[in-house]
PDB file of C-alpha atoms in Angstrom:
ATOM      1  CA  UNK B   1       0.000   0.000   0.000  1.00  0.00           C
ATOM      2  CA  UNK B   2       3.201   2.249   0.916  1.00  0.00           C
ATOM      3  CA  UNK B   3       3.866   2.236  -2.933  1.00  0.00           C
ATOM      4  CA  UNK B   4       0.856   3.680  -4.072  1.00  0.00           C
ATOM      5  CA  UNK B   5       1.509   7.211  -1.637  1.00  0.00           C
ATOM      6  CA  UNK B   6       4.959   7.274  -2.997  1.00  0.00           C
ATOM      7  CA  UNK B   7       4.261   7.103  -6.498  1.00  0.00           C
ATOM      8  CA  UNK B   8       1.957   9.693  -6.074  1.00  0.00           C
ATOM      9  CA  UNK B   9       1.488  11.320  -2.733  1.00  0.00           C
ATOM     10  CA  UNK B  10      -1.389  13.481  -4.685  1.00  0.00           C
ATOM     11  CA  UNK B  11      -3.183  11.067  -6.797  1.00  0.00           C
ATOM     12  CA  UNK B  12      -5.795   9.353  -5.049  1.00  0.00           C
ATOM     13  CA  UNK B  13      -6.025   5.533  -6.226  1.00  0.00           C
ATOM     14  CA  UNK B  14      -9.075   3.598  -6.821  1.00  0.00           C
ATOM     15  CA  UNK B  15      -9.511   2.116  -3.315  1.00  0.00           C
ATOM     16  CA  UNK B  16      -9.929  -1.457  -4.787  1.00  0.00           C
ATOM     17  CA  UNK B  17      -6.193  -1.363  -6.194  1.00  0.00           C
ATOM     18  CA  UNK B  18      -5.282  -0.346  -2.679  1.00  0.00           C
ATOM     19  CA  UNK B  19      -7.040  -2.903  -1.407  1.00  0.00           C
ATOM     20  CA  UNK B  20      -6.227  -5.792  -3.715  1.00  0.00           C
ATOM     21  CA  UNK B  21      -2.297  -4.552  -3.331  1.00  0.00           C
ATOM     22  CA  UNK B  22      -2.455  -4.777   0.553  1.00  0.00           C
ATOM     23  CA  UNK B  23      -4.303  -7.959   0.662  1.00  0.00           C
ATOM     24  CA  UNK B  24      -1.414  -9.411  -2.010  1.00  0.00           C
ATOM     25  CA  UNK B  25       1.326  -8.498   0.815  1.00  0.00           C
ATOM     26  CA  UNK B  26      -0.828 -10.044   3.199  1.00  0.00           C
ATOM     27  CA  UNK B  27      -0.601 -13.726   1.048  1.00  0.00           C
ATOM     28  CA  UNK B  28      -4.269 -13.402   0.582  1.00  0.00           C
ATOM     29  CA  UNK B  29      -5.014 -14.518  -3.133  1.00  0.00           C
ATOM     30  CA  UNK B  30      -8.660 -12.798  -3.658  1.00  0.00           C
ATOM     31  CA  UNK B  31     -11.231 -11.870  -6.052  1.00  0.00           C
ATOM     32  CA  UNK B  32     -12.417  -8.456  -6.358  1.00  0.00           C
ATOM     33  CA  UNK B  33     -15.685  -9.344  -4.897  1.00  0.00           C
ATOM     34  CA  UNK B  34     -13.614 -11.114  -1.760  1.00  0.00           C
ATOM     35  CA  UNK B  35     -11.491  -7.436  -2.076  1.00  0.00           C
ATOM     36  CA  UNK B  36     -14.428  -5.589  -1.745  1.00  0.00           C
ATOM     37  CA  UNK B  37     -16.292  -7.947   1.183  1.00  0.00           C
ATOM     38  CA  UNK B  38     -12.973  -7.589   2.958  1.00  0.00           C
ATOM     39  CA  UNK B  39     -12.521  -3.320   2.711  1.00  0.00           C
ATOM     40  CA  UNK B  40     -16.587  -3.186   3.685  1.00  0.00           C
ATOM     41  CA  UNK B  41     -16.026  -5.198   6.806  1.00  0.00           C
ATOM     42  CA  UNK B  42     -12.940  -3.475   7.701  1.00  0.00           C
ATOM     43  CA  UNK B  43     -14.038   0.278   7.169  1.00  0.00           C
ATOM     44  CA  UNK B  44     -17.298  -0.351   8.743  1.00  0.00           C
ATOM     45  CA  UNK B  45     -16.002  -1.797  11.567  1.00  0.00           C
ATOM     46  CA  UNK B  46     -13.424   1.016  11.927  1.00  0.00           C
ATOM     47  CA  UNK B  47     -16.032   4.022  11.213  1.00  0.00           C
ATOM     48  CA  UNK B  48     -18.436   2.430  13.990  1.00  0.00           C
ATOM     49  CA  UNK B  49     -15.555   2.713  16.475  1.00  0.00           C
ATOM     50  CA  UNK B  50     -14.356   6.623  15.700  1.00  0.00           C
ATOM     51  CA  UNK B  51     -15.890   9.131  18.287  1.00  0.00           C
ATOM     52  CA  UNK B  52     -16.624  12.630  17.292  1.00  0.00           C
ATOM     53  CA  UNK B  53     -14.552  14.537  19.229  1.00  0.00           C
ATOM     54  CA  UNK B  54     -16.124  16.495  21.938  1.00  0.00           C
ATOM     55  CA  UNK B  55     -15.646  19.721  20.733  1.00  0.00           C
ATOM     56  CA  UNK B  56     -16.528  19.148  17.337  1.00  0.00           C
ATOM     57  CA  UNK B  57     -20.367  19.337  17.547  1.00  0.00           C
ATOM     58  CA  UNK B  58     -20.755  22.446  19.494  1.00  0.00           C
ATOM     59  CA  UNK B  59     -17.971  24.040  17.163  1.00  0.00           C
ATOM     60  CA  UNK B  60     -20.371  22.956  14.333  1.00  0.00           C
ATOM     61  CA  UNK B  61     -23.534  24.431  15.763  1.00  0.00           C
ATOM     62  CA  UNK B  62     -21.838  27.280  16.568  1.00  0.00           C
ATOM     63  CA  UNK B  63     -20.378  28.233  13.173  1.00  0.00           C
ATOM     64  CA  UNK B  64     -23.906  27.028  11.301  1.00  0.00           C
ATOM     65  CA  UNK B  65     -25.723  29.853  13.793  1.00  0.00           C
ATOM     66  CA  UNK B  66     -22.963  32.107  12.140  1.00  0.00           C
ATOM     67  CA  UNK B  67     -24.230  30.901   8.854  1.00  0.00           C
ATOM     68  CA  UNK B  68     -20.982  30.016   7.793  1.00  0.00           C
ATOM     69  CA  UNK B  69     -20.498  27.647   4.857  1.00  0.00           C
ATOM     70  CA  UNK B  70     -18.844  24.498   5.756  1.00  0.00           C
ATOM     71  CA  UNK B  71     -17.495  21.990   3.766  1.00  0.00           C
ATOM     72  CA  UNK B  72     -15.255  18.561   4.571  1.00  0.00           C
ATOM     73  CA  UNK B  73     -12.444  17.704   2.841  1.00  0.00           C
ATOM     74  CA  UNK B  74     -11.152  13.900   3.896  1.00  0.00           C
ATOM     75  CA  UNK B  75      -9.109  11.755   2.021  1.00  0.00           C
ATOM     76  CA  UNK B  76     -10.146   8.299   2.082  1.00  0.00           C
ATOM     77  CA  UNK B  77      -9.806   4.658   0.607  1.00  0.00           C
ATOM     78  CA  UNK B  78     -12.600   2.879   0.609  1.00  0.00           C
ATOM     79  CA  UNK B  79     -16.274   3.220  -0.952  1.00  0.00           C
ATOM     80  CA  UNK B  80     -17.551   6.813  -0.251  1.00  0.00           C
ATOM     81  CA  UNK B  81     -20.617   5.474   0.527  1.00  0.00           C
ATOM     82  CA  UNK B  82     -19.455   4.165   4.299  1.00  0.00           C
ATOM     83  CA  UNK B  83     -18.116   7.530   5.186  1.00  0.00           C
ATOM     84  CA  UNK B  84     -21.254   9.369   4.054  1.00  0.00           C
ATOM     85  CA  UNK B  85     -23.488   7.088   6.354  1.00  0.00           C
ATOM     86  CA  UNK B  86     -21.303   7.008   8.992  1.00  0.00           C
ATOM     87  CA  UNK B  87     -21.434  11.077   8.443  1.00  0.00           C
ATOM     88  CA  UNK B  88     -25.669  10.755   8.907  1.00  0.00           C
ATOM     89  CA  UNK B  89     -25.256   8.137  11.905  1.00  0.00           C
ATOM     90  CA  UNK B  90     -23.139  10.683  13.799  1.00  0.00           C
ATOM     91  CA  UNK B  91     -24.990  13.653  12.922  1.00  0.00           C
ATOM     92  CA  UNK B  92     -22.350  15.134  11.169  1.00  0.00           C
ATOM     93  CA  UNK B  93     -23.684  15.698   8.019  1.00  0.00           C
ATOM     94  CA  UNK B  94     -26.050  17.907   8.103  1.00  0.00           C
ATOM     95  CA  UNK B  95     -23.394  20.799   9.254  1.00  0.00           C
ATOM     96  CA  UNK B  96     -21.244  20.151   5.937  1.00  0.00           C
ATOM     97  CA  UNK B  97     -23.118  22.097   2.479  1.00  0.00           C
ATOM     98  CA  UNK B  98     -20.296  19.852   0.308  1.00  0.00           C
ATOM     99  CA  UNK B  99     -18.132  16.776   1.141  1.00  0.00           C
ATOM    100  CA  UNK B 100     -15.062  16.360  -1.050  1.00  0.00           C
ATOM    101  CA  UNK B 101     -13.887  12.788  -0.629  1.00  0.00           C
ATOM    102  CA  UNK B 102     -10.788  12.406  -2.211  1.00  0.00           C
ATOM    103  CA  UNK B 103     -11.480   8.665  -3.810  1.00  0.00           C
ATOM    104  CA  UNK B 104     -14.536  10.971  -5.490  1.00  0.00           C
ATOM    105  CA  UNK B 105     -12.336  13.599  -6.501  1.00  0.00           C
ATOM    106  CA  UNK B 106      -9.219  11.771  -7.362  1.00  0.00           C
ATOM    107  CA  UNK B 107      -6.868  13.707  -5.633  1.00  0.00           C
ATOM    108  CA  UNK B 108      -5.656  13.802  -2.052  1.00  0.00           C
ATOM    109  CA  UNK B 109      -4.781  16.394   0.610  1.00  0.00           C
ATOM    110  CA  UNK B 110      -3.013  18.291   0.430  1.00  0.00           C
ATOM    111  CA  UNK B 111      -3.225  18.290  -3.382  1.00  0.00           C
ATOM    112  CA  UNK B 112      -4.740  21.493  -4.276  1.00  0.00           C
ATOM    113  CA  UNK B 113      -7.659  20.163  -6.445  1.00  0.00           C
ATOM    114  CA  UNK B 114      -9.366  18.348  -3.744  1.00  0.00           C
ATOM    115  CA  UNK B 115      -9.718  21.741  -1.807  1.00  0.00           C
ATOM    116  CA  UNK B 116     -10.699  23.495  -4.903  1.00  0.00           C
ATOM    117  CA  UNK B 117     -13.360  21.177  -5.776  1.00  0.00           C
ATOM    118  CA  UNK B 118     -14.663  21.712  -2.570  1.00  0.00           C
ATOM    119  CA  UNK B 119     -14.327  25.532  -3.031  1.00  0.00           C
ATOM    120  CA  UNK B 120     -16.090  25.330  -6.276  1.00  0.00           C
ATOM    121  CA  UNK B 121     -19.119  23.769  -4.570  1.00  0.00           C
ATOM    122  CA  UNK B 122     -19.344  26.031  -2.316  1.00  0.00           C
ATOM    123  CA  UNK B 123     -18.901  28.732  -4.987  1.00  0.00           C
ATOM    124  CA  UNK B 124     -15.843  30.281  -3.026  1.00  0.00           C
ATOM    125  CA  UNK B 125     -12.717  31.924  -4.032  1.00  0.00           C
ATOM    126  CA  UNK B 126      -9.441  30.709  -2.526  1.00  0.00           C
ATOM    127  CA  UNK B 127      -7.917  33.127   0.455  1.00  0.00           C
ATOM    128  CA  UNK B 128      -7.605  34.114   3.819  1.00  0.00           C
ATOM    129  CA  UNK B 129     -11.333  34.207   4.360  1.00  0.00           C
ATOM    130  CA  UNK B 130     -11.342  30.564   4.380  1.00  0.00           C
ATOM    131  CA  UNK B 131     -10.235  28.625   7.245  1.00  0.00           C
ATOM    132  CA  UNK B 132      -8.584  25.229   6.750  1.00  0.00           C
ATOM    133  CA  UNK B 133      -9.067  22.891  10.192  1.00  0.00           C
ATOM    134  CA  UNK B 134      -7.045  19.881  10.766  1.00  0.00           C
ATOM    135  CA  UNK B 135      -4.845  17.597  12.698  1.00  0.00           C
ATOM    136  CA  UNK B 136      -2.326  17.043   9.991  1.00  0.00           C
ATOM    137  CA  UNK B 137       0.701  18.988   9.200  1.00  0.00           C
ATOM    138  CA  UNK B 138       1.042  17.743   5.518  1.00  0.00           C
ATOM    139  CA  UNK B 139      -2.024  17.003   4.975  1.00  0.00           C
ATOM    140  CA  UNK B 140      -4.338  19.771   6.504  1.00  0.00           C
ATOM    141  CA  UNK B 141      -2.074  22.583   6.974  1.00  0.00           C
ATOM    142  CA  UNK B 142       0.508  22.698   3.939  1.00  0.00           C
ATOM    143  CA  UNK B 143      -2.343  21.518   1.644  1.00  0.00           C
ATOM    144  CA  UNK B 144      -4.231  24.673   3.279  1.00  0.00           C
ATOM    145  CA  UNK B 145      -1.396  27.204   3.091  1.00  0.00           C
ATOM    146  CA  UNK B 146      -0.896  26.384  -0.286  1.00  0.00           C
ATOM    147  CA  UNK B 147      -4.359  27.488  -0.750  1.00  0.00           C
ATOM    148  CA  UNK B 148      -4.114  30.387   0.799  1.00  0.00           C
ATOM    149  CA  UNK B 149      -6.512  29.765   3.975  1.00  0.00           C
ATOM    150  CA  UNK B 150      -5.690  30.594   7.137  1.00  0.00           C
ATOM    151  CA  UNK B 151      -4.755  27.587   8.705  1.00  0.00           C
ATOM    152  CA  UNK B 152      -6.103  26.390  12.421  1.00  0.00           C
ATOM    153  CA  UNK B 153      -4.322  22.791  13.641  1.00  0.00           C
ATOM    154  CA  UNK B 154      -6.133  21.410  16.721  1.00  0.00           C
ATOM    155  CA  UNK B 155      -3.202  19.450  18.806  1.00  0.00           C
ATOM    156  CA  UNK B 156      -3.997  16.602  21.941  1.00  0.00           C
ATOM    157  CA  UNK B 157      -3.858  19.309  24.821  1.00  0.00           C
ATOM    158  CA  UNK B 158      -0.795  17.357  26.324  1.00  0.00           C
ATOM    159  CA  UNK B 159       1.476  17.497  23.348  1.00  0.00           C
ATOM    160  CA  UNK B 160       3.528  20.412  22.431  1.00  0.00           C
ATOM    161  CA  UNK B 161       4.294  20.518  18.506  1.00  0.00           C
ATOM    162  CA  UNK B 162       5.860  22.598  16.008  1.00  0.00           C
ATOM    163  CA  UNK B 163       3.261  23.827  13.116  1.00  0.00           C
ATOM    164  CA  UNK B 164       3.736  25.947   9.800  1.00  0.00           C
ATOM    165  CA  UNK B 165      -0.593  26.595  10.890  1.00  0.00           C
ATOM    166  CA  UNK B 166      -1.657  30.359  11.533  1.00  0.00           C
ATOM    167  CA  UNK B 167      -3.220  29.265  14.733  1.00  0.00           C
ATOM    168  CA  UNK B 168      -2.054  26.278  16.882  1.00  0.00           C
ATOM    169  CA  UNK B 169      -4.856  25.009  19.614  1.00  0.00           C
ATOM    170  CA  UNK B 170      -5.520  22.566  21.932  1.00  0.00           C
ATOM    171  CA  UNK B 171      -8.172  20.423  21.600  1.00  0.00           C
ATOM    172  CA  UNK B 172     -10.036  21.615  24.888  1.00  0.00           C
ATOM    173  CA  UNK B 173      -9.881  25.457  24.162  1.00  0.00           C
ATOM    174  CA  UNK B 174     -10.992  24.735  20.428  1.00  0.00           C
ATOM    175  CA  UNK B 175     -14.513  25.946  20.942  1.00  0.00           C
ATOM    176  CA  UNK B 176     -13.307  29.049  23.276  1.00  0.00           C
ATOM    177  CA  UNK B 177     -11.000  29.543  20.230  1.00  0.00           C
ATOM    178  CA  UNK B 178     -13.867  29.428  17.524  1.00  0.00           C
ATOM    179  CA  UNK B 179     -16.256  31.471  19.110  1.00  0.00           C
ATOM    180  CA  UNK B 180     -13.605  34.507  19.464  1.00  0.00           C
ATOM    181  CA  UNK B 181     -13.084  33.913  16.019  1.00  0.00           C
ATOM    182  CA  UNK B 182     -17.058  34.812  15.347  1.00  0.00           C
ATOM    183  CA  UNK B 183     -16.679  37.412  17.896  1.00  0.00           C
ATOM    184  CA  UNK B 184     -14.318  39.409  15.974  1.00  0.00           C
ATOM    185  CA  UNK B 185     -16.315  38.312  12.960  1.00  0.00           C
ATOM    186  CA  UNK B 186     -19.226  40.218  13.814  1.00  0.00           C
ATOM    187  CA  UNK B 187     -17.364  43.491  15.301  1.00  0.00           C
ATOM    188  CA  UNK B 188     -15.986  43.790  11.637  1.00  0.00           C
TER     189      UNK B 188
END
Protein backbone atom coordinates (compact mmCIF):
# COMPACT_ATOMS: atom_id res chain seq x y z
CA UNK A 1 0.00 0.00 0.00
CA UNK A 2 3.20 2.25 0.92
CA UNK A 3 3.87 2.24 -2.93
CA UNK A 4 0.86 3.68 -4.07
CA UNK A 5 1.51 7.21 -1.64
CA UNK A 6 4.96 7.27 -3.00
CA UNK A 7 4.26 7.10 -6.50
CA UNK A 8 1.96 9.69 -6.07
CA UNK A 9 1.49 11.32 -2.73
CA UNK A 10 -1.39 13.48 -4.68
CA UNK A 11 -3.18 11.07 -6.80
CA UNK A 12 -5.79 9.35 -5.05
CA UNK A 13 -6.02 5.53 -6.23
CA UNK A 14 -9.08 3.60 -6.82
CA UNK A 15 -9.51 2.12 -3.32
CA UNK A 16 -9.93 -1.46 -4.79
CA UNK A 17 -6.19 -1.36 -6.19
CA UNK A 18 -5.28 -0.35 -2.68
CA UNK A 19 -7.04 -2.90 -1.41
CA UNK A 20 -6.23 -5.79 -3.71
CA UNK A 21 -2.30 -4.55 -3.33
CA UNK A 22 -2.46 -4.78 0.55
CA UNK A 23 -4.30 -7.96 0.66
CA UNK A 24 -1.41 -9.41 -2.01
CA UNK A 25 1.33 -8.50 0.81
CA UNK A 26 -0.83 -10.04 3.20
CA UNK A 27 -0.60 -13.73 1.05
CA UNK A 28 -4.27 -13.40 0.58
CA UNK A 29 -5.01 -14.52 -3.13
CA UNK A 30 -8.66 -12.80 -3.66
CA UNK A 31 -11.23 -11.87 -6.05
CA UNK A 32 -12.42 -8.46 -6.36
CA UNK A 33 -15.69 -9.34 -4.90
CA UNK A 34 -13.61 -11.11 -1.76
CA UNK A 35 -11.49 -7.44 -2.08
CA UNK A 36 -14.43 -5.59 -1.75
CA UNK A 37 -16.29 -7.95 1.18
CA UNK A 38 -12.97 -7.59 2.96
CA UNK A 39 -12.52 -3.32 2.71
CA UNK A 40 -16.59 -3.19 3.68
CA UNK A 41 -16.03 -5.20 6.81
CA UNK A 42 -12.94 -3.47 7.70
CA UNK A 43 -14.04 0.28 7.17
CA UNK A 44 -17.30 -0.35 8.74
CA UNK A 45 -16.00 -1.80 11.57
CA UNK A 46 -13.42 1.02 11.93
CA UNK A 47 -16.03 4.02 11.21
CA UNK A 48 -18.44 2.43 13.99
CA UNK A 49 -15.55 2.71 16.48
CA UNK A 50 -14.36 6.62 15.70
CA UNK A 51 -15.89 9.13 18.29
CA UNK A 52 -16.62 12.63 17.29
CA UNK A 53 -14.55 14.54 19.23
CA UNK A 54 -16.12 16.50 21.94
CA UNK A 55 -15.65 19.72 20.73
CA UNK A 56 -16.53 19.15 17.34
CA UNK A 57 -20.37 19.34 17.55
CA UNK A 58 -20.76 22.45 19.49
CA UNK A 59 -17.97 24.04 17.16
CA UNK A 60 -20.37 22.96 14.33
CA UNK A 61 -23.53 24.43 15.76
CA UNK A 62 -21.84 27.28 16.57
CA UNK A 63 -20.38 28.23 13.17
CA UNK A 64 -23.91 27.03 11.30
CA UNK A 65 -25.72 29.85 13.79
CA UNK A 66 -22.96 32.11 12.14
CA UNK A 67 -24.23 30.90 8.85
CA UNK A 68 -20.98 30.02 7.79
CA UNK A 69 -20.50 27.65 4.86
CA UNK A 70 -18.84 24.50 5.76
CA UNK A 71 -17.50 21.99 3.77
CA UNK A 72 -15.25 18.56 4.57
CA UNK A 73 -12.44 17.70 2.84
CA UNK A 74 -11.15 13.90 3.90
CA UNK A 75 -9.11 11.75 2.02
CA UNK A 76 -10.15 8.30 2.08
CA UNK A 77 -9.81 4.66 0.61
CA UNK A 78 -12.60 2.88 0.61
CA UNK A 79 -16.27 3.22 -0.95
CA UNK A 80 -17.55 6.81 -0.25
CA UNK A 81 -20.62 5.47 0.53
CA UNK A 82 -19.45 4.17 4.30
CA UNK A 83 -18.12 7.53 5.19
CA UNK A 84 -21.25 9.37 4.05
CA UNK A 85 -23.49 7.09 6.35
CA UNK A 86 -21.30 7.01 8.99
CA UNK A 87 -21.43 11.08 8.44
CA UNK A 88 -25.67 10.76 8.91
CA UNK A 89 -25.26 8.14 11.90
CA UNK A 90 -23.14 10.68 13.80
CA UNK A 91 -24.99 13.65 12.92
CA UNK A 92 -22.35 15.13 11.17
CA UNK A 93 -23.68 15.70 8.02
CA UNK A 94 -26.05 17.91 8.10
CA UNK A 95 -23.39 20.80 9.25
CA UNK A 96 -21.24 20.15 5.94
CA UNK A 97 -23.12 22.10 2.48
CA UNK A 98 -20.30 19.85 0.31
CA UNK A 99 -18.13 16.78 1.14
CA UNK A 100 -15.06 16.36 -1.05
CA UNK A 101 -13.89 12.79 -0.63
CA UNK A 102 -10.79 12.41 -2.21
CA UNK A 103 -11.48 8.67 -3.81
CA UNK A 104 -14.54 10.97 -5.49
CA UNK A 105 -12.34 13.60 -6.50
CA UNK A 106 -9.22 11.77 -7.36
CA UNK A 107 -6.87 13.71 -5.63
CA UNK A 108 -5.66 13.80 -2.05
CA UNK A 109 -4.78 16.39 0.61
CA UNK A 110 -3.01 18.29 0.43
CA UNK A 111 -3.22 18.29 -3.38
CA UNK A 112 -4.74 21.49 -4.28
CA UNK A 113 -7.66 20.16 -6.44
CA UNK A 114 -9.37 18.35 -3.74
CA UNK A 115 -9.72 21.74 -1.81
CA UNK A 116 -10.70 23.50 -4.90
CA UNK A 117 -13.36 21.18 -5.78
CA UNK A 118 -14.66 21.71 -2.57
CA UNK A 119 -14.33 25.53 -3.03
CA UNK A 120 -16.09 25.33 -6.28
CA UNK A 121 -19.12 23.77 -4.57
CA UNK A 122 -19.34 26.03 -2.32
CA UNK A 123 -18.90 28.73 -4.99
CA UNK A 124 -15.84 30.28 -3.03
CA UNK A 125 -12.72 31.92 -4.03
CA UNK A 126 -9.44 30.71 -2.53
CA UNK A 127 -7.92 33.13 0.46
CA UNK A 128 -7.60 34.11 3.82
CA UNK A 129 -11.33 34.21 4.36
CA UNK A 130 -11.34 30.56 4.38
CA UNK A 131 -10.23 28.62 7.25
CA UNK A 132 -8.58 25.23 6.75
CA UNK A 133 -9.07 22.89 10.19
CA UNK A 134 -7.05 19.88 10.77
CA UNK A 135 -4.85 17.60 12.70
CA UNK A 136 -2.33 17.04 9.99
CA UNK A 137 0.70 18.99 9.20
CA UNK A 138 1.04 17.74 5.52
CA UNK A 139 -2.02 17.00 4.98
CA UNK A 140 -4.34 19.77 6.50
CA UNK A 141 -2.07 22.58 6.97
CA UNK A 142 0.51 22.70 3.94
CA UNK A 143 -2.34 21.52 1.64
CA UNK A 144 -4.23 24.67 3.28
CA UNK A 145 -1.40 27.20 3.09
CA UNK A 146 -0.90 26.38 -0.29
CA UNK A 147 -4.36 27.49 -0.75
CA UNK A 148 -4.11 30.39 0.80
CA UNK A 149 -6.51 29.76 3.97
CA UNK A 150 -5.69 30.59 7.14
CA UNK A 151 -4.75 27.59 8.71
CA UNK A 152 -6.10 26.39 12.42
CA UNK A 153 -4.32 22.79 13.64
CA UNK A 154 -6.13 21.41 16.72
CA UNK A 155 -3.20 19.45 18.81
CA UNK A 156 -4.00 16.60 21.94
CA UNK A 157 -3.86 19.31 24.82
CA UNK A 158 -0.79 17.36 26.32
CA UNK A 159 1.48 17.50 23.35
CA UNK A 160 3.53 20.41 22.43
CA UNK A 161 4.29 20.52 18.51
CA UNK A 162 5.86 22.60 16.01
CA UNK A 163 3.26 23.83 13.12
CA UNK A 164 3.74 25.95 9.80
CA UNK A 165 -0.59 26.60 10.89
CA UNK A 166 -1.66 30.36 11.53
CA UNK A 167 -3.22 29.26 14.73
CA UNK A 168 -2.05 26.28 16.88
CA UNK A 169 -4.86 25.01 19.61
CA UNK A 170 -5.52 22.57 21.93
CA UNK A 171 -8.17 20.42 21.60
CA UNK A 172 -10.04 21.62 24.89
CA UNK A 173 -9.88 25.46 24.16
CA UNK A 174 -10.99 24.73 20.43
CA UNK A 175 -14.51 25.95 20.94
CA UNK A 176 -13.31 29.05 23.28
CA UNK A 177 -11.00 29.54 20.23
CA UNK A 178 -13.87 29.43 17.52
CA UNK A 179 -16.26 31.47 19.11
CA UNK A 180 -13.61 34.51 19.46
CA UNK A 181 -13.08 33.91 16.02
CA UNK A 182 -17.06 34.81 15.35
CA UNK A 183 -16.68 37.41 17.90
CA UNK A 184 -14.32 39.41 15.97
CA UNK A 185 -16.31 38.31 12.96
CA UNK A 186 -19.23 40.22 13.81
CA UNK A 187 -17.36 43.49 15.30
CA UNK A 188 -15.99 43.79 11.64
Amino acid sequence: MLRFIQESQFRQPHWREVWQYASSLCGLNLNSNAVERLCRAHLQQYVSECKVAPYSLPVLEALQKAKIPLGLVSNVTGPVDIFDLDLRKKGLAAFFQVVAWSNAVGYRKPDARIFQAALDKLGLPAGKQIFMIGDHEQADISGGKQMGFTTIKVVDSKKKEESAADYVIASHYFLEFIQELLKKREAG
